[in-house]
Amino acid sequence: MSTTAVLRSEWIKMRSVRSVAGSLTAVLVVTLAITLLAFSTVGQSEADNVDAEPVFDAFYALNFGQIAAISFGATALSSEFLNGALRISLAAVPRRNLFYAAKIALVGAPALVVGLVTSFSAFLVGQLFMGKYAIGLGEPGALRAAFGGGIYLALMALFAAGLTVLLRSAVAVLSLLIPFVLIVSFVVGDVAGGAAQYLPDRAGQLVLHQNPGGSLGPWGGLAVTAAWAAAALLAGWWAIRRRDA
Amino acid sequence: MTSIDVHELTKEFGTTRAVDNLTFSVRPGRVTGFLGPNGAGKSTTMRLVLGLDRPTGGTATIGGQLYATLGDPLRRVGALLDAQAAHGARTARNHLLALAVSNGLGARRVEEVLEEAGLGAVGGARIKTFSLGMRQRLGIAAALLGDPEVVMLDEPSNGLDPEGIIWIRELMKRLAREGRTVLVSSHLMNETSSFADHLVILGRGRLLADLPMQEFLDSRSRPRARVRTAESTRLRDVLIRKGYEPAQGDDGCWTIEGAKAGEIGAIAATEGIPVLELTDEQVTLEQAYLELTADSAEFASVSAPSANRQEA
């Protein structure tokens, strides 16, 4: 049984379930749609605000794209936990490490590609509407933010993927992560001060700032998110190795 | 050839012992019926054989190897565990293709098994549109993908229409004739008796019997003859005179406990009583099974086998 064969098999499984392929596409589509909507309407007027941050604000729509990325990571793995589908999969590929690695690779790689495309196009498309406020990728920190944004999306997808294997349910993961990303992180983030920068989404988003405050720095923040994702993936690996299918 | 060997296998879920020190072998060249009430441990045993569940103790091997160590396992072992497990959003073809590709099998083999399972026309349809019977056929198609020498089917005739039941029965017999090892679980006795050569019977996770089906039926049968005649009263009187205890059923036939058809035929011939029908009755698998499970004391409370043996 070759690694290529298992990767091909998992690729067929992934692209043949609409909700999985759909949520990956949604990362780009949702981000661009929100970018178009926001920048064509309030883009320039917001840029006049005293607390406007041209680089960070350019990636505003990633807030929504990351929800699609989380959904992609969750649904890509959760299809194995419906009605004992995992049994069919593991009967075909009983080497659980290989099976899990192939699955995770096929979440990470597409999420990274789509994430980078999304991050760069969100930046470039948004600036088309900014008139005299427009900045380019040459703006200090902009290129780093665009790359970082793509990596951030991939890490969030992997974070969700690992948690899904641990909890064996996309519904559980989505109802945990989406409110967390949308609400808890905002509220706690303002209250908790220094510790909040270590939350998985807050840490990773530091890379989007031209001058991220705090002690982590842009790449340090992304590394914290990577650590969260790695912890979730390790937990998932433990679950897939140890548990009865 | 490859057999399935289960050795002192035990599986506990929390405090429940689903499989309890089970030892048996499934040999090639015959269909082995795997019987037991719901919850007896049949499915758990199959999952343990496939390495899906981790045994608490003991081993289950295929041709002496653990399932997880088989190279391309679908080429050695084909299994149907749960027809509902296939993801509804996929087409039947993609479902099979993903399985095939992982074990180095091609798209052509997928088309072959789709045809063989009678799903050729619906290969491109999403599985969620399938009836239970079609899902069952898809599960069997998946089991056949790798042309395996060992086939394990868990309740394969669930939801199949009469035509499908005949198809699966003939398929299992053919696979056994070809020298493969075939293990088929069921809780339907009449159905199992139509295809099984050998039986492995479980109760509460323990082995109750492991023997050829005919031997099992013979061991549970007492001689009993059944006769139909136009001269009922005369026959009855003669038989009673000879010390038999004929009993008349609703259909007008007489059954005589403890007698063989040959004895009754000879008596009727000497008396000149015309006989319209005369047979030795054999116990059905269902009756034999219920007696067996009643014998094992712990079953007395859960199943109440009827004292009157019904007509074969």
Coordinates of C-alpha atoms in Angstrom, one line a residue:
Chain A
M1 CA 0.0 0.0 0.0
S2 CA 1.7 3.2 -1.2
T3 CA 1.4 6.7 0.2
T4 CA 0.5 8.0 -3.3
A5 CA -2.4 5.5 -3.5
V6 CA -3.8 6.6 -0.2
L7 CA -3.4 10.2 -1.1
R8 CA -5.2 9.7 -4.4
S9 CA -8.0 7.8 -2.6
E10 CA -8.4 10.5 0.0
W11 CA -8.5 13.1 -2.7
I12 CA -11.3 11.3 -4.5
K13 CA -13.2 11.1 -1.2
M14 CA -12.7 14.8 -0.5
R15 CA -13.7 16.2 -3.9
S16 CA -16.7 13.9 -4.1
V17 CA -18.5 15.3 -1.1
R18 CA -20.1 18.7 -2.1
S19 CA -20.0 20.2 1.4
V20 CA -16.3 19.8 1.7
A21 CA -15.4 21.1 -1.8
G22 CA -18.0 23.8 -1.2
S23 CA -16.6 25.1 2.0
L24 CA -13.1 25.3 0.5
T25 CA -14.4 27.3 -2.4
A26 CA -16.3 29.5 0.1
V27 CA -13.1 30.6 1.7
L28 CA -12.3 32.6 -1.4
V29 CA -15.8 33.4 -2.5
V30 CA -17.0 34.7 0.9
T31 CA -13.9 36.7 1.5
L32 CA -14.1 38.4 -1.9
A33 CA -17.8 39.0 -1.6
I34 CA -17.4 40.7 1.8
T35 CA -14.4 42.6 0.5
L36 CA -16.4 43.9 -2.5
L37 CA -19.4 44.8 -0.3
A38 CA -17.4 46.6 2.4
F39 CA -14.8 48.4 0.3
S40 CA -17.2 49.6 -2.4
T41 CA -19.5 51.1 0.3
V42 CA -17.7 52.3 3.4
G43 CA -14.1 51.6 2.4
Q44 CA -13.0 55.2 1.9
S45 CA -15.0 56.8 4.7
E46 CA -13.6 54.2 7.2
A47 CA -10.1 55.1 6.0
D48 CA -10.6 58.6 7.4
N49 CA -11.0 57.4 11.0
V50 CA -8.3 58.2 13.5
D51 CA -7.9 54.5 14.3
A52 CA -7.8 53.4 10.7
E53 CA -5.0 50.9 10.0
P54 CA -4.7 50.6 6.2
V55 CA -2.9 47.2 6.1
F56 CA -4.9 45.4 8.8
D57 CA -8.2 46.9 7.5
A58 CA -7.4 45.5 4.0
F59 CA -7.8 42.0 5.4
Y60 CA -11.1 42.8 7.1
A61 CA -13.0 40.1 5.1
L62 CA -10.7 37.3 6.4
N63 CA -12.8 37.4 9.5
F64 CA -15.5 35.7 7.4
G65 CA -13.2 33.6 5.2
Q66 CA -11.8 32.0 8.3
I67 CA -15.2 30.6 9.2
A68 CA -15.3 28.9 5.8
A69 CA -11.7 27.6 6.5
I70 CA -12.8 26.2 9.8
S71 CA -15.8 24.6 8.1
F72 CA -13.6 23.1 5.5
G73 CA -11.3 21.5 8.0
A74 CA -14.2 20.2 10.1
T75 CA -16.3 18.8 7.2
A76 CA -13.3 17.2 5.5
L77 CA -12.8 15.0 8.5
S78 CA -16.3 14.7 9.9
S79 CA -17.5 12.7 6.9
E80 CA -15.5 9.8 8.4
F81 CA -17.5 10.0 11.6
L82 CA -21.0 9.6 10.1
N83 CA -22.6 6.2 10.4
G84 CA -19.4 4.3 10.9
A85 CA -17.8 5.4 7.6
L86 CA -14.4 5.3 9.3
R87 CA -14.8 1.5 9.5
I88 CA -15.0 1.3 5.7
S89 CA -12.0 3.6 5.4
L90 CA -9.8 1.8 7.9
A91 CA -10.7 -1.6 6.5
A92 CA -9.3 -0.4 3.2
V93 CA -6.3 1.5 4.8
P94 CA -5.6 -0.2 8.2
R95 CA -2.4 1.7 8.7
R96 CA -3.9 4.5 10.8
N97 CA -0.9 6.8 10.8
L98 CA -0.8 6.8 7.0
F99 CA -4.5 7.3 6.8
Y100 CA -4.5 10.2 9.2
A101 CA -1.4 11.8 7.6
A102 CA -3.0 11.6 4.2
K103 CA -6.2 13.2 5.4
I104 CA -4.4 16.0 7.2
A105 CA -2.1 16.7 4.2
L106 CA -5.2 17.0 2.0
V107 CA -6.7 19.5 4.4
G108 CA -3.5 21.5 4.8
A109 CA -2.3 21.7 1.2
P110 CA -5.5 22.9 -0.4
A111 CA -6.3 25.2 2.5
L112 CA -2.8 26.8 2.1
V113 CA -3.2 27.3 -1.7
V114 CA -6.7 28.7 -1.4
G115 CA -5.8 30.7 1.7
L116 CA -2.9 32.4 -0.1
V117 CA -5.0 33.2 -3.2
T118 CA -7.8 34.5 -0.9
S119 CA -5.5 36.6 1.2
F120 CA -3.7 38.2 -1.8
S121 CA -6.9 38.8 -3.8
A122 CA -8.7 40.3 -0.8
F123 CA -5.9 42.8 -0.4
L124 CA -5.6 43.6 -4.1
V125 CA -9.4 43.8 -4.8
G126 CA -10.1 45.9 -1.7
Q127 CA -7.6 48.5 -2.7
L128 CA -9.3 49.0 -6.1
F129 CA -12.0 50.9 -4.2
M130 CA -9.8 53.0 -2.0
G131 CA -9.0 55.8 -4.3
K132 CA -6.5 58.2 -2.8
Y133 CA -6.2 56.0 0.3
A134 CA -5.1 52.9 -1.7
I135 CA -1.9 51.1 -0.7
G136 CA 0.1 48.5 -2.6
L137 CA 1.9 45.3 -1.7
G138 CA 5.0 47.6 -1.4
E139 CA 3.5 49.2 1.7
P140 CA 5.6 48.2 4.7
G141 CA 4.2 45.0 6.2
A142 CA 1.6 44.4 3.5
L143 CA 3.4 41.6 1.7
R144 CA 4.1 39.9 5.0
A145 CA 0.5 40.3 6.0
A146 CA -0.8 38.8 2.7
F147 CA 1.4 35.7 3.1
G148 CA 0.6 35.5 6.8
G149 CA -3.1 35.7 6.1
G150 CA -3.0 32.8 3.8
I151 CA -1.0 30.7 6.3
Y152 CA -3.4 31.8 9.0
L153 CA -6.4 30.4 7.1
A154 CA -4.7 27.1 6.5
L155 CA -3.8 26.8 10.2
M156 CA -7.4 27.5 11.3
A157 CA -8.5 24.7 8.9
L158 CA -6.0 22.3 10.4
F159 CA -6.9 23.4 13.9
A160 CA -10.6 22.5 13.2
A161 CA -9.6 19.3 11.4
G162 CA -7.7 18.0 14.5
L163 CA -10.5 18.9 16.9
T164 CA -13.0 17.2 14.6
V165 CA -11.2 13.9 14.9
L166 CA -11.0 14.3 18.6
L167 CA -14.7 15.2 19.0
R168 CA -15.8 13.0 16.1
S169 CA -18.3 15.6 14.9
A170 CA -18.2 18.7 12.7
V171 CA -21.3 20.1 14.5
A172 CA -19.5 20.0 17.8
V173 CA -16.4 21.7 16.4
L174 CA -18.3 24.4 14.5
S175 CA -20.5 25.2 17.4
L176 CA -17.4 25.5 19.5
L177 CA -15.1 27.5 17.2
I178 CA -17.5 29.8 15.4
P179 CA -18.9 31.5 18.4
F180 CA -15.4 31.5 19.8
V181 CA -14.0 33.3 16.8
L182 CA -17.0 35.6 16.4
I183 CA -17.7 36.6 20.0
V184 CA -15.6 35.2 22.8
S185 CA -12.4 36.2 21.3
F186 CA -13.6 39.8 20.8
V187 CA -15.0 40.1 24.3
V188 CA -12.2 38.4 26.1
G189 CA -9.7 40.0 23.9
D190 CA -10.6 43.5 25.1
V191 CA -10.8 42.4 28.7
A192 CA -7.9 40.0 29.2
G193 CA -5.1 42.2 27.9
G194 CA -1.8 40.4 27.4
A195 CA -3.0 36.8 27.7
A196 CA -5.6 37.3 25.0
Q197 CA -2.9 37.5 22.4
Y198 CA -2.3 33.8 22.9
L199 CA -5.8 32.9 21.7
P200 CA -5.6 30.9 18.5
D201 CA -7.3 33.5 16.3
R202 CA -6.0 36.6 18.0
A203 CA -2.4 35.4 17.9
G204 CA -2.5 34.5 14.2
Q205 CA -4.1 37.7 13.2
L206 CA -1.1 39.7 14.6
V207 CA 0.6 39.0 11.3
L208 CA -2.0 41.2 9.5
H209 CA -1.0 44.3 11.4
Q210 CA 1.5 46.7 10.1
N211 CA 2.8 47.2 13.7
P212 CA 1.4 44.5 15.9
G213 CA 1.7 45.6 19.5
G214 CA 2.4 43.2 22.3
S215 CA 5.3 40.9 22.9
L216 CA 4.7 38.2 20.2
G217 CA 5.4 40.0 17.0
P218 CA 3.8 39.1 13.7
W219 CA 5.5 35.7 13.1
G220 CA 5.5 34.9 16.8
G221 CA 1.8 35.3 16.8
L222 CA 1.4 33.0 13.8
A223 CA 3.7 30.5 15.5
V224 CA 1.3 30.5 18.5
T225 CA -1.6 29.7 16.1
A226 CA 0.5 26.9 14.6
A227 CA 1.1 25.5 18.0
W228 CA -2.6 25.4 18.7
A229 CA -3.2 23.7 15.3
A230 CA -0.3 21.2 16.1
A231 CA -1.8 20.4 19.5
A232 CA -5.3 19.8 18.0
L233 CA -3.7 17.6 15.3
L234 CA -1.7 15.6 17.9
A235 CA -4.9 15.1 19.9
G236 CA -6.6 13.9 16.7
W237 CA -3.7 11.5 16.0
W238 CA -3.9 10.1 19.4
A239 CA -7.7 9.6 19.0
I240 CA -7.4 7.8 15.6
R241 CA -4.6 5.6 16.9
R242 CA -6.1 4.6 20.2
R243 CA -9.8 4.5 19.7
D244 CA -12.0 1.7 18.4
A245 CA -13.3 2.6 15.0
Chain B
M1 CA -5.8 -21.4 1.7
T2 CA -6.7 -18.7 4.0
S3 CA -8.8 -19.2 7.1
I4 CA -10.0 -16.8 9.8
D5 CA -8.7 -17.8 13.2
V6 CA -10.1 -16.4 16.4
H7 CA -8.2 -17.4 19.5
E8 CA -9.3 -16.8 23.0
L9 CA -10.7 -13.5 21.8
T10 CA -12.2 -11.2 24.5
K11 CA -13.6 -7.6 24.1
E12 CA -14.9 -5.5 26.9
F13 CA -16.8 -2.2 26.5
G14 CA -16.6 -0.7 29.9
T15 CA -17.9 -3.4 32.2
T16 CA -19.8 -5.2 29.4
R17 CA -18.1 -8.3 27.9
A18 CA -19.2 -8.3 24.3
V19 CA -17.0 -11.1 23.3
D20 CA -15.9 -13.7 25.9
N21 CA -12.9 -15.9 25.4
L22 CA -14.0 -16.9 21.9
T23 CA -12.0 -19.5 19.9
F24 CA -13.1 -20.8 16.5
S25 CA -11.8 -21.1 12.9
V26 CA -13.6 -20.3 9.7
R27 CA -12.3 -22.6 6.9
P28 CA -12.2 -22.0 3.2
G29 CA -14.5 -23.8 0.7
R30 CA -17.7 -23.5 2.6
V31 CA -20.2 -20.9 3.8
T32 CA -20.1 -20.5 7.5
G33 CA -23.2 -19.1 9.1
F34 CA -22.5 -16.9 12.1
L35 CA -25.5 -17.0 14.3
G36 CA -26.7 -15.5 17.5
P37 CA -29.3 -13.1 18.8
N38 CA -28.8 -9.4 18.6
G39 CA -26.0 -8.4 20.9
A40 CA -24.4 -11.8 20.9
G41 CA -21.1 -10.3 19.7
K42 CA -21.2 -11.2 16.0
S43 CA -20.5 -7.7 14.7
T44 CA -18.0 -7.0 17.4
T45 CA -16.1 -10.2 16.5
M46 CA -16.1 -9.1 12.8
R47 CA -14.7 -5.7 13.8
L48 CA -12.0 -7.3 15.8
V49 CA -11.0 -9.6 12.9
L50 CA -10.7 -6.4 10.8
G51 CA -8.6 -4.7 13.4
L52 CA -11.1 -1.9 13.8
D53 CA -11.6 -2.6 17.5
R54 CA -8.8 -3.4 19.8
P55 CA -9.2 -6.7 21.6
T56 CA -9.1 -6.8 25.4
G57 CA -7.4 -10.2 25.1
G58 CA -6.7 -12.9 22.5
T59 CA -6.1 -12.6 18.8
A60 CA -8.0 -12.7 15.5
T61 CA -5.9 -13.4 12.4
I62 CA -6.4 -14.0 8.7
G63 CA -4.2 -16.7 7.3
G64 CA -2.1 -16.3 10.4
Q65 CA -1.6 -12.5 10.0
L66 CA -3.2 -9.6 11.8
Y67 CA -5.5 -7.7 9.5
A68 CA -3.6 -4.4 10.0
T69 CA -0.4 -6.0 8.7
L70 CA -1.9 -7.1 5.3
G71 CA -0.4 -5.2 2.4
D72 CA -3.4 -4.3 0.3
P73 CA -6.1 -5.7 2.6
L74 CA -9.0 -5.4 0.2
R75 CA -7.2 -7.9 -2.1
R76 CA -7.2 -10.5 0.7
V77 CA -10.4 -9.8 2.7
G78 CA -13.7 -8.3 1.6
A79 CA -16.1 -7.2 4.3
L80 CA -19.6 -5.7 4.5
L81 CA -20.2 -4.4 8.0
D82 CA -22.9 -1.7 7.7
A83 CA -24.6 -0.8 4.5
Q84 CA -25.5 2.6 5.9
A85 CA -21.9 3.6 6.4
A86 CA -21.3 4.8 2.8
H87 CA -21.4 8.6 2.7
G88 CA -24.7 9.7 1.1
A89 CA -23.3 12.7 -0.8
R90 CA -20.9 10.5 -2.9
T91 CA -21.9 8.6 -6.0
A92 CA -21.7 4.8 -5.8
R93 CA -18.9 4.9 -8.4
N94 CA -16.8 7.4 -6.4
H95 CA -17.4 5.5 -3.2
L96 CA -16.0 2.4 -4.7
L97 CA -13.3 4.2 -6.6
A98 CA -11.8 5.8 -3.5
L99 CA -11.7 2.3 -1.9
A100 CA -10.2 0.7 -5.0
V101 CA -7.5 3.3 -5.6
S102 CA -6.2 3.0 -2.0
N103 CA -5.5 -0.7 -2.6
G104 CA -4.0 -0.3 -6.1
L105 CA -7.2 -1.4 -7.9
G106 CA -8.4 0.5 -11.0
A107 CA -11.6 2.1 -12.3
R108 CA -12.3 -1.0 -14.5
R109 CA -12.6 -3.2 -11.4
V110 CA -15.2 -0.7 -10.0
E111 CA -17.3 -1.0 -13.1
E112 CA -17.1 -4.8 -12.9
V113 CA -18.4 -5.0 -9.3
L114 CA -21.1 -2.4 -10.0
E115 CA -22.3 -4.7 -12.8
E116 CA -22.0 -7.8 -10.7
A117 CA -24.1 -6.2 -7.9
G118 CA -26.7 -5.1 -10.4
L119 CA -25.9 -1.4 -9.8
G120 CA -24.5 -0.7 -13.3
A121 CA -27.2 1.7 -14.2
V122 CA -27.0 3.8 -11.0
G123 CA -23.2 4.0 -10.6
G124 CA -23.4 7.8 -11.1
A125 CA -26.3 8.3 -8.6
R126 CA -25.7 9.7 -5.1
I127 CA -25.9 7.0 -2.5
K128 CA -28.5 9.0 -0.4
T129 CA -31.0 8.3 -3.2
F130 CA -30.5 4.5 -2.7
S131 CA -32.9 2.2 -1.0
L132 CA -31.6 0.0 1.8
G133 CA -31.5 -2.9 -0.7
M134 CA -29.4 -0.9 -3.1
R135 CA -27.0 0.2 -0.3
Q136 CA -26.7 -3.4 0.6
R137 CA -25.8 -4.3 -2.9
L138 CA -23.2 -1.5 -2.9
G139 CA -21.7 -2.8 0.3
I140 CA -21.4 -6.2 -1.2
A141 CA -19.9 -4.7 -4.4
A142 CA -17.3 -3.1 -2.1
A143 CA -16.6 -6.4 -0.4
L144 CA -15.9 -8.0 -3.8
L145 CA -13.7 -5.2 -5.2
G146 CA -10.3 -6.9 -4.5
D147 CA -11.5 -10.4 -5.6
P148 CA -10.7 -11.5 -2.0
E149 CA -10.1 -15.0 -0.8
V150 CA -11.9 -14.2 2.5
V151 CA -15.4 -12.7 2.5
M152 CA -17.2 -11.5 5.7
L153 CA -20.7 -10.2 5.4
D154 CA -22.7 -8.9 8.4
E155 CA -26.4 -9.4 7.8
P156 CA -26.1 -9.1 4.0
S157 CA -29.7 -9.7 3.1
N158 CA -31.0 -6.8 5.2
G159 CA -33.5 -4.9 3.1
L160 CA -32.9 -6.9 0.0
D161 CA -35.9 -7.8 -2.1
P162 CA -36.7 -11.5 -2.9
E163 CA -34.6 -11.3 -6.1
G164 CA -31.8 -9.8 -4.1
I165 CA -31.9 -12.5 -1.5
I166 CA -31.7 -15.2 -4.1
W167 CA -28.7 -13.3 -5.7
I168 CA -26.8 -13.0 -2.5
R169 CA -27.5 -16.7 -1.6
E170 CA -26.2 -17.9 -4.9
L171 CA -23.2 -15.5 -4.7
M172 CA -22.2 -16.8 -1.3
K173 CA -22.5 -20.4 -2.5
R174 CA -20.4 -19.6 -5.6
L175 CA -17.7 -17.9 -3.6
A176 CA -17.4 -21.0 -1.3
R177 CA -17.3 -23.3 -4.4
E178 CA -14.4 -21.2 -5.7
G179 CA -12.6 -22.2 -2.5
R180 CA -13.0 -18.9 -0.7
T181 CA -13.6 -18.5 3.0
V182 CA -17.1 -17.1 3.6
L183 CA -18.4 -15.9 6.9
V184 CA -22.0 -14.6 7.0
S185 CA -23.7 -13.4 10.1
S186 CA -27.5 -13.5 10.4
H187 CA -30.2 -13.7 13.0
L188 CA -32.6 -15.1 10.4
M189 CA -32.6 -18.9 10.7
N190 CA -34.6 -19.9 7.6
E191 CA -32.4 -17.7 5.4
T192 CA -29.2 -19.1 6.9
S193 CA -30.3 -22.7 6.5
S194 CA -30.6 -22.0 2.8
F195 CA -26.9 -21.2 2.3
A196 CA -24.8 -22.3 5.2
D197 CA -22.7 -25.4 5.3
H198 CA -21.2 -24.8 8.7
L199 CA -22.4 -22.9 11.7
V200 CA -20.7 -20.9 14.4
I201 CA -23.3 -19.9 17.1
L202 CA -22.7 -17.3 19.7
G203 CA -24.7 -16.4 22.8
R204 CA -23.8 -13.5 25.1
G205 CA -20.3 -13.3 23.5
R206 CA -19.6 -17.0 24.1
L207 CA -19.3 -19.9 21.7
L208 CA -22.3 -22.1 21.9
A209 CA -21.7 -24.3 18.8
D210 CA -19.2 -24.8 16.0
L211 CA -20.2 -27.6 13.7
P212 CA -21.5 -28.6 10.3
M213 CA -25.1 -27.5 9.8
Q214 CA -26.3 -31.1 9.0
E215 CA -24.7 -32.4 12.1
F216 CA -26.3 -29.7 14.2
L217 CA -29.7 -30.5 12.8
D218 CA -29.2 -34.3 13.2
S219 CA -28.1 -33.8 16.8
R220 CA -31.3 -31.9 17.6
S221 CA -33.7 -34.1 15.6
R222 CA -35.8 -36.9 16.9
P223 CA -37.5 -39.3 14.4
R224 CA -40.9 -38.0 13.4
A225 CA -43.0 -39.1 10.5
R226 CA -45.8 -37.2 8.8
V227 CA -48.4 -38.9 6.8
R228 CA -51.5 -38.0 4.8
T229 CA -54.2 -40.4 3.9
A230 CA -57.8 -40.6 2.6
E231 CA -58.7 -43.1 5.3
S232 CA -57.8 -41.1 8.4
T233 CA -59.8 -43.1 11.0
R234 CA -58.5 -46.5 9.8
L235 CA -54.9 -45.4 9.9
R236 CA -55.3 -43.9 13.3
D237 CA -56.8 -47.0 14.7
V238 CA -54.1 -49.2 13.2
L239 CA -51.4 -47.0 14.5
I240 CA -52.8 -46.8 18.0
R241 CA -53.1 -50.6 18.0
K242 CA -49.4 -50.8 17.1
G243 CA -48.5 -48.5 20.0
Y244 CA -47.9 -45.2 18.2
E245 CA -49.4 -41.9 19.2
P246 CA -50.6 -40.2 16.0
A247 CA -51.7 -36.6 16.3
Q248 CA -53.8 -34.9 13.7
G249 CA -52.8 -31.4 12.6
D250 CA -55.2 -28.7 11.3
D251 CA -54.4 -29.6 7.7
G252 CA -55.6 -33.2 8.3
C253 CA -52.1 -34.7 8.2
W254 CA -51.0 -37.1 11.0
T255 CA -47.7 -36.7 12.7
I256 CA -46.2 -39.6 14.6
E257 CA -43.5 -38.9 17.2
G258 CA -40.7 -41.4 17.5
A259 CA -41.6 -43.1 14.2
K260 CA -39.7 -43.2 10.9
A261 CA -41.5 -42.9 7.6
G262 CA -40.4 -46.4 6.6
E263 CA -42.2 -48.0 9.6
I264 CA -45.4 -46.1 8.9
G265 CA -45.2 -46.9 5.2
A266 CA -44.9 -50.7 5.9
I267 CA -47.8 -50.7 8.3
A268 CA -50.0 -48.8 5.8
A269 CA -49.0 -51.2 3.0
T270 CA -49.9 -54.4 5.0
E271 CA -53.2 -52.9 6.1
G272 CA -53.9 -51.7 2.5
I273 CA -54.4 -48.1 3.5
P274 CA -53.7 -45.8 0.6
V275 CA -51.1 -43.2 1.5
L276 CA -51.1 -39.8 -0.3
E277 CA -48.0 -38.4 1.3
L278 CA -45.4 -39.7 3.7
T279 CA -42.2 -38.0 4.9
D280 CA -39.6 -38.0 7.7
E281 CA -39.7 -34.6 9.3
Q282 CA -36.5 -32.9 10.2
V283 CA -36.1 -30.2 12.7
T284 CA -35.6 -26.8 11.2
L285 CA -32.6 -24.7 11.9
E286 CA -34.8 -22.3 13.8
Q287 CA -36.1 -25.0 16.1
A288 CA -32.7 -26.5 16.7
Y289 CA -31.3 -23.0 17.4
L290 CA -34.0 -22.1 19.8
E291 CA -33.5 -25.4 21.6
L292 CA -29.8 -24.8 21.8
T293 CA -30.2 -21.3 23.2
A294 CA -32.8 -22.5 25.7
D295 CA -30.4 -25.2 26.9
S296 CA -27.8 -22.6 27.7
A297 CA -29.4 -21.5 31.0
E298 CA -28.8 -17.8 30.8
F299 CA -30.9 -17.6 27.7
A300 CA -34.0 -18.9 29.4
S301 CA -35.1 -15.5 30.5
V302 CA -34.5 -13.7 27.2
S303 CA -35.9 -16.2 24.7
A304 CA -38.9 -18.4 25.3
P305 CA -38.8 -21.2 22.8
S306 CA -42.2 -22.7 22.1
A307 CA -42.6 -26.2 23.4
N308 CA -44.5 -27.5 20.4
R309 CA -42.2 -28.0 17.5
Q310 CA -43.7 -26.5 14.5
E311 CA -44.0 -28.1 11.1
A312 CA -40.9 -28.2 9.1

